[in-house]
Short mmCIF file of C-alpha atoms in Angstrom, two decimals:
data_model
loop_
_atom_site.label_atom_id
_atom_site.label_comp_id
_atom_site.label_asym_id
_atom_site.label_seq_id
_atom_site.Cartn_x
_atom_site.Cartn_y
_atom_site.Cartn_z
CA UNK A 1 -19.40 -55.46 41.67
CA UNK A 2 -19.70 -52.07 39.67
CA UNK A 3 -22.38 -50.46 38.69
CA UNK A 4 -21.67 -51.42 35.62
CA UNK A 5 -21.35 -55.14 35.74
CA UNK A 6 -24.63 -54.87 37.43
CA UNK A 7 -26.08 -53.07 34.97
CA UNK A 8 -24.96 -55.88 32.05
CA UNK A 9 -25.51 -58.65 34.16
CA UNK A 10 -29.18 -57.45 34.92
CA UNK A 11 -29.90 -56.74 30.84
CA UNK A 12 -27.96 -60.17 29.87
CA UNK A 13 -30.54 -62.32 32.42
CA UNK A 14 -33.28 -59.90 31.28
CA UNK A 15 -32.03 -60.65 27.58
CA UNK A 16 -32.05 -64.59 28.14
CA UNK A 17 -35.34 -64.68 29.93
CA UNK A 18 -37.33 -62.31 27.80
CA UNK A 19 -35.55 -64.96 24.76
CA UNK A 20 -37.28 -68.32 27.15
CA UNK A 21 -40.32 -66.97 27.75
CA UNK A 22 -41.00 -66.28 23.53
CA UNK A 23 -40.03 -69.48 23.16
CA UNK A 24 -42.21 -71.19 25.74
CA UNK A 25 -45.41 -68.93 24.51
CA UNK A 26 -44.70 -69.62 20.87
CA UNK A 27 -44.57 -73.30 21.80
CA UNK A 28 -47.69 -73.12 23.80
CA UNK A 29 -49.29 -71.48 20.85
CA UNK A 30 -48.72 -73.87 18.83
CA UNK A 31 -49.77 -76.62 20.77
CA UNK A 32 -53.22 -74.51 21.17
CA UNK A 33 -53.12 -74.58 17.50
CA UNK A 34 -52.89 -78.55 16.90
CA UNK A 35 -55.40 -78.78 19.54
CA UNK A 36 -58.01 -76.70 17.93
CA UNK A 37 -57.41 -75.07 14.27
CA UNK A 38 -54.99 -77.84 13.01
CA UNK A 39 -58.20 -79.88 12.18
CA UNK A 40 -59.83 -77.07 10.80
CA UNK A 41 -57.81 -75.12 8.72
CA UNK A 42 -55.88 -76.54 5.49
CA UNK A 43 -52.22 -77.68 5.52
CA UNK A 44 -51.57 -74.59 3.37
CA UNK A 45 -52.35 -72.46 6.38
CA UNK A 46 -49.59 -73.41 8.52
CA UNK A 47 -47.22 -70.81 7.62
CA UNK A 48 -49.34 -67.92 8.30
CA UNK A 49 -50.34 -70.00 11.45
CA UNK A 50 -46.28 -70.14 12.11
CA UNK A 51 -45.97 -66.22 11.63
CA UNK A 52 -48.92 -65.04 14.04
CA UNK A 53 -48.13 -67.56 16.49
CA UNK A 54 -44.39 -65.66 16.20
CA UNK A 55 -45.50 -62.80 16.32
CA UNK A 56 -48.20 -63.20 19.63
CA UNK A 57 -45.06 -64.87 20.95
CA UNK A 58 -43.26 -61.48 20.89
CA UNK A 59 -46.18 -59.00 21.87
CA UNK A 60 -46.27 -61.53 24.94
CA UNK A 61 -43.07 -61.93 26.25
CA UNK A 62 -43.17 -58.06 26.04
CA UNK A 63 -46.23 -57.72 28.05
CA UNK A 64 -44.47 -60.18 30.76
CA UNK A 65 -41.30 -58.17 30.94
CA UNK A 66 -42.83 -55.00 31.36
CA UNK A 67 -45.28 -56.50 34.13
CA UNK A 68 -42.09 -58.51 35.82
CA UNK A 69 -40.18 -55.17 35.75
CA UNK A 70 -42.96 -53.32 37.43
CA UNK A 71 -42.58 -55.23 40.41
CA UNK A 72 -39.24 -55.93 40.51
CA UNK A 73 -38.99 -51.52 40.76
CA UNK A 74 -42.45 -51.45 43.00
CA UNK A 75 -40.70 -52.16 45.91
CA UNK A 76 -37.11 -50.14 44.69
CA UNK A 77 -34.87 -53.36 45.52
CA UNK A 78 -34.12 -53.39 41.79
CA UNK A 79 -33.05 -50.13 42.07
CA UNK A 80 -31.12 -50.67 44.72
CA UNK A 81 -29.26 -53.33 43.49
CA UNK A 82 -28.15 -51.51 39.98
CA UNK A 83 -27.17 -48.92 42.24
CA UNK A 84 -29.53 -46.73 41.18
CA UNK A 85 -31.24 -44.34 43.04
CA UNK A 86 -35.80 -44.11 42.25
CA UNK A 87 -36.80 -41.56 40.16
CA UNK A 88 -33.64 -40.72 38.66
#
């Protein structure tokens, strides 16, 4: 496989996973939410519950990517596998 295949197979996974794990913390979210604000808050509220809960959703699943990418290049076998060479 070319270094280029690599390269678009790595950022398509990457691409799919980073889309999962938004989806899994936005669910999460919003089960926190029914469990704790849902009986506290009006109905009215639920859209701007919708759009923070979206929007922590995102901010996390970039934290997580940036931490899983860390130590998939800590020990350079990401690197090595794109073909890449460290600190280039």
């Amino acid at each position: 496989m070319s270094k280029g295949a690599r390269v678009a197979v790595f950022m398509a996974l990457a691409s799919l996973a980073n889309i999962a794990v938004t989806g899994l913390l936005f669910i999460a979210l919003l089960g926190l939410y029914s469990l704790t604000l849902a009986k506290i808050l009006p109905p009215d509220a639920v859209i701007w519950v919708l759009m923070i809960c979206f929007v922590l959703s995102l901010v996390g699943a970039v934290l997580v990517y940036k931490k899983l990418l860390a130590l998939l290049q800590k020990d350079g076998k990401l690197d090595a596998w794109l073909g890449m060479k460290p600190g280039k």
